[in-house]
Amino acid sequence: MTELTSLRNIGKELEKKLKAVDISTAEELKSIGSKEAFVRLKLRDQYICLVHLYALEGAISDIDFNQLAEETKQDLKKHSDSFK
């Protein structure tokens, strides 16, 4: 089992938040996916935002969150906006 912080974009603080919603390993995050992980985080913490979703997707895709493709960002933004 791989630690969450071994993934790009996942620091100690985001790792702590993920563990609080029962996502404890890199494998679990990859299995659940960025959108579902975002939903879990958002339901627990109102301050979770689009940047967190980008970070999660980047972690899963092994890419810095600011390097995500524009179409990916637009799709993730739609998902995030559904919680406003």
Coordinates of N, CA, C and O in Angstrom, one line a residue:
M1 N 0.8 -1.2 0.0 CA 0.0 0.0 0.0 C 0.9 1.2 0.0 O 1.8 1.4 0.8
T2 N 0.6 2.1 -0.9 CA 1.4 3.3 -1.1 C 0.8 4.5 -0.4 O -0.4 4.8 -0.4
E3 N 1.7 5.3 0.3 CA 1.2 6.5 1.0 C 0.7 7.5 0.0 O 1.2 7.7 -1.1
L4 N -0.3 8.2 0.5 CA -0.9 9.3 -0.3 C 0.1 10.4 -0.7 O 0.1 10.9 -1.8
T5 N 1.0 10.7 0.3 CA 1.9 11.8 0.0 C 3.0 11.4 -1.0 O 3.8 12.2 -1.4
S6 N 3.0 10.1 -1.5 CA 3.9 9.7 -2.5 C 3.4 10.2 -3.9 O 4.1 10.2 -4.9
L7 N 2.1 10.6 -3.9 CA 1.5 11.1 -5.2 C 1.8 12.6 -5.3 O 1.9 13.4 -4.3
R8 N 1.9 13.1 -6.6 CA 2.0 14.5 -6.8 C 0.8 15.2 -6.2 O -0.3 14.7 -6.2
N9 N 1.0 16.5 -5.8 CA 0.0 17.4 -5.4 C -0.6 17.0 -4.0 O -1.5 17.7 -3.5
I10 N -0.2 15.9 -3.4 CA -0.8 15.5 -2.1 C 0.2 15.7 -1.0 O 1.2 15.0 -0.9
G11 N 0.0 16.8 -0.2 CA 0.8 17.1 0.9 C 0.2 16.5 2.2 O -0.8 15.9 2.2
K12 N 0.8 16.8 3.3 CA 0.4 16.3 4.6 C -1.1 16.8 4.9 O -1.9 16.0 5.5
E13 N -1.4 18.0 4.6 CA -2.7 18.5 4.9 C -3.8 17.8 4.1 O -4.9 17.4 4.7
L14 N -3.6 17.7 2.8 CA -4.6 17.0 2.0 C -4.7 15.5 2.4 O -5.8 14.9 2.4
E15 N -3.5 14.9 2.7 CA -3.5 13.5 3.1 C -4.4 13.4 4.4 O -5.2 12.5 4.5
K16 N -4.3 14.3 5.3 CA -5.1 14.3 6.5 C -6.6 14.4 6.2 O -7.4 13.6 6.8
K17 N -6.9 15.2 5.3 CA -8.3 15.4 4.9 C -8.9 14.1 4.2 O -10.0 13.7 4.5
L18 N -8.0 13.5 3.4 CA -8.4 12.3 2.7 C -8.6 11.2 3.7 O -9.6 10.4 3.6
K19 N -7.7 11.0 4.6 CA -7.8 10.0 5.6 C -9.1 10.2 6.5 O -9.7 9.2 6.9
A20 N -9.5 11.4 6.7 CA -10.7 11.7 7.5 C -12.0 11.2 6.8 O -13.0 11.0 7.4
V21 N -11.9 11.0 5.4 CA -13.0 10.5 4.7 C -12.7 9.0 4.2 O -13.3 8.6 3.2
D22 N -11.9 8.3 4.9 CA -11.6 6.9 4.7 C -10.9 6.6 3.4 O -11.2 5.6 2.7
I23 N -10.1 7.5 2.9 CA -9.2 7.3 1.8 C -7.8 7.4 2.3 O -7.3 8.4 2.6
S24 N -7.2 6.2 2.5 CA -5.9 6.1 3.3 C -4.7 5.8 2.4 O -3.6 5.9 2.9
T25 N -4.9 5.3 1.2 CA -3.7 5.0 0.4 C -3.9 5.5 -1.0 O -5.0 5.9 -1.5
A26 N -2.8 5.5 -1.7 CA -2.8 6.0 -3.1 C -3.7 5.1 -4.0 O -4.4 5.5 -4.8
E27 N -3.7 3.8 -3.7 CA -4.5 2.8 -4.4 C -6.0 3.1 -4.2 O -6.8 3.0 -5.2
E28 N -6.3 3.4 -3.0 CA -7.8 3.7 -2.7 C -8.2 5.0 -3.5 O -9.3 5.0 -4.0
L29 N -7.3 6.0 -3.5 CA -7.7 7.2 -4.2 C -7.8 7.0 -5.7 O -8.8 7.4 -6.3
K30 N -6.9 6.2 -6.2 CA -7.0 5.9 -7.7 C -8.3 5.1 -8.0 O -8.9 5.3 -9.0
S31 N -8.6 4.2 -7.1 CA -9.8 3.3 -7.3 C -11.1 4.2 -7.2 O -12.0 4.0 -8.0
I32 N -11.1 5.1 -6.2 CA -12.3 5.9 -6.0 C -12.5 7.0 -7.1 O -13.6 7.3 -7.5
G33 N -11.4 7.5 -7.5 CA -11.4 8.6 -8.5 C -11.5 10.0 -7.9 O -11.9 10.1 -6.7
S34 N -11.0 11.0 -8.6 CA -11.0 12.3 -8.1 C -12.3 12.9 -7.8 O -12.5 13.6 -6.8
K35 N -13.3 12.6 -8.6 CA -14.6 13.2 -8.4 C -15.3 12.7 -7.2 O -15.9 13.4 -6.4
E36 N -15.3 11.4 -6.9 CA -15.9 10.8 -5.7 C -15.1 11.2 -4.5 O -15.7 11.6 -3.5
A37 N -13.8 11.3 -4.6 CA -13.0 11.8 -3.4 C -13.4 13.2 -3.1 O -13.5 13.6 -1.9
F38 N -13.5 14.0 -4.1 CA -13.9 15.4 -4.0 C -15.3 15.5 -3.3 O -15.5 16.3 -2.3
V39 N -16.2 14.7 -3.7 CA -17.6 14.7 -3.1 C -17.4 14.4 -1.6 O -18.0 15.1 -0.7
R40 N -16.7 13.3 -1.3 CA -16.5 13.0 0.2 C -15.9 14.1 1.0 O -16.3 14.4 2.1
L41 N -14.9 14.7 0.4 CA -14.2 15.9 1.1 C -15.2 17.0 1.2 O -15.2 17.7 2.3
K42 N -15.9 17.4 0.2 CA -16.8 18.5 0.2 C -17.9 18.3 1.2 O -18.3 19.3 1.9
L43 N -18.4 17.1 1.3 CA -19.5 16.9 2.3 C -19.0 17.0 3.7 O -19.8 17.4 4.6
R44 N -17.7 16.9 3.9 CA -17.2 17.0 5.3 C -16.6 18.4 5.6 O -16.7 18.9 6.7
D45 N -16.2 19.1 4.5 CA -15.5 20.4 4.7 C -16.0 21.4 3.6 O -15.6 21.2 2.5
Q46 N -16.7 22.4 4.0 CA -17.3 23.3 3.0 C -16.2 24.2 2.3 O -16.4 24.8 1.3
Y47 N -15.0 24.2 2.8 CA -13.9 25.0 2.2 C -13.1 24.2 1.2 O -12.2 24.7 0.6
I48 N -13.5 23.0 0.9 CA -12.9 22.2 -0.2 C -13.3 22.9 -1.5 O -14.5 23.2 -1.6
C49 N -12.4 23.1 -2.4 CA -12.7 23.9 -3.6 C -12.2 23.2 -4.9 O -11.6 22.1 -4.8
L50 N -12.4 23.9 -6.0 CA -12.0 23.4 -7.3 C -10.5 23.0 -7.3 O -10.1 22.0 -7.9
V51 N -9.6 23.8 -6.7 CA -8.2 23.5 -6.7 C -7.9 22.2 -6.0 O -7.0 21.4 -6.5
H52 N -8.7 21.8 -5.0 CA -8.5 20.5 -4.4 C -8.8 19.4 -5.4 O -8.2 18.4 -5.5
L53 N -9.9 19.6 -6.2 CA -10.3 18.6 -7.2 C -9.2 18.5 -8.3 O -8.9 17.4 -8.7
Y54 N -8.7 19.7 -8.7 CA -7.6 19.6 -9.7 C -6.4 18.8 -9.1 O -5.7 18.0 -9.8
A55 N -6.1 19.1 -7.8 CA -5.0 18.4 -7.2 C -5.2 16.9 -7.1 O -4.3 16.1 -7.4
L56 N -6.4 16.5 -6.8 CA -6.7 15.1 -6.8 C -6.6 14.4 -8.2 O -6.0 13.3 -8.3
E57 N -7.1 15.1 -9.2 CA -7.0 14.5 -10.5 C -5.6 14.5 -11.0 O -5.1 13.5 -11.6
G58 N -4.8 15.5 -10.6 CA -3.4 15.5 -11.0 C -2.6 14.4 -10.3 O -1.8 13.7 -10.8
A59 N -3.0 14.1 -9.0 CA -2.4 13.0 -8.3 C -2.6 11.7 -8.9 O -1.7 10.9 -9.1
I60 N -3.9 11.5 -9.3 CA -4.2 10.2 -10.0 C -3.6 10.1 -11.3 O -3.1 9.0 -11.7
S61 N -3.5 11.2 -12.1 CA -2.9 11.2 -13.4 C -1.4 11.4 -13.4 O -0.8 11.4 -14.5
D62 N -0.8 11.6 -12.2 CA 0.7 11.8 -12.1 C 1.1 13.0 -12.9 O 2.1 12.9 -13.7
I63 N 0.4 14.1 -12.7 CA 0.7 15.4 -13.4 C 0.5 16.5 -12.4 O -0.4 16.4 -11.6
D64 N 1.3 17.5 -12.5 CA 1.0 18.7 -11.6 C -0.3 19.3 -12.0 O -0.7 19.3 -13.1
F65 N -1.1 19.7 -10.9 CA -2.5 20.1 -11.1 C -2.6 21.2 -12.1 O -3.6 21.3 -12.8
N66 N -1.6 22.1 -12.2 CA -1.7 23.2 -13.1 C -1.3 22.9 -14.5 O -1.4 23.7 -15.4
Q67 N -1.0 21.6 -14.8 CA -0.7 21.1 -16.1 C -1.8 20.3 -16.7 O -1.6 19.7 -17.8
L68 N -2.9 20.2 -16.0 CA -4.1 19.4 -16.5 C -4.5 20.0 -17.8 O -4.5 21.2 -18.0
A69 N -5.0 19.2 -18.7 CA -5.6 19.6 -20.0 C -6.8 20.5 -19.8 O -7.5 20.3 -18.8
E70 N -7.0 21.5 -20.6 CA -8.0 22.5 -20.5 C -9.4 21.8 -20.5 O -10.3 22.1 -19.7
E71 N -9.6 20.8 -21.3 CA -10.9 20.0 -21.3 C -11.1 19.3 -20.0 O -12.2 19.2 -19.5
T72 N -10.1 18.8 -19.4 CA -10.2 18.1 -18.1 C -10.6 19.1 -17.1 O -11.4 18.9 -16.2
K73 N -9.9 20.3 -17.1 CA -10.2 21.3 -16.1 C -11.7 21.8 -16.2 O -12.4 22.0 -15.2
Q74 N -12.2 21.9 -17.5 CA -13.6 22.3 -17.7 C -14.5 21.3 -17.1 O -15.5 21.6 -16.5
D75 N -14.2 20.0 -17.4 CA -15.1 18.9 -16.8 C -15.1 18.9 -15.3 O -16.1 18.8 -14.7
L76 N -13.9 19.1 -14.7 CA -13.8 19.1 -13.3 C -14.5 20.3 -12.7 O -15.2 20.2 -11.6
K77 N -14.4 21.5 -13.4 CA -15.1 22.7 -12.9 C -16.6 22.5 -12.9 O -17.3 22.9 -12.0
K78 N -17.2 21.8 -13.9 CA -18.6 21.5 -14.0 C -19.0 20.7 -12.7 O -20.0 20.9 -12.1
H79 N -18.2 19.7 -12.4 CA -18.4 18.8 -11.3 C -18.4 19.6 -10.0 O -19.3 19.5 -9.2
S80 N -17.4 20.5 -9.8 CA -17.3 21.3 -8.7 C -18.4 22.3 -8.5 O -19.0 22.5 -7.5
D81 N -18.8 22.9 -9.6 CA -19.9 23.9 -9.7 C -21.3 23.3 -9.2 O -22.1 24.0 -8.7
S82 N -21.4 22.0 -9.4 CA -22.7 21.3 -9.0 C -22.9 21.3 -7.5 O -23.9 21.0 -7.0
F83 N -21.8 21.7 -6.7 CA -21.9 21.8 -5.3 C -22.1 23.2 -4.7 O -22.1 23.4 -3.5
K84 N -22.3 24.2 -5.6 CA -22.5 25.5 -5.2 C -24.0 25.8 -4.9 O -24.9 25.2 -5.3

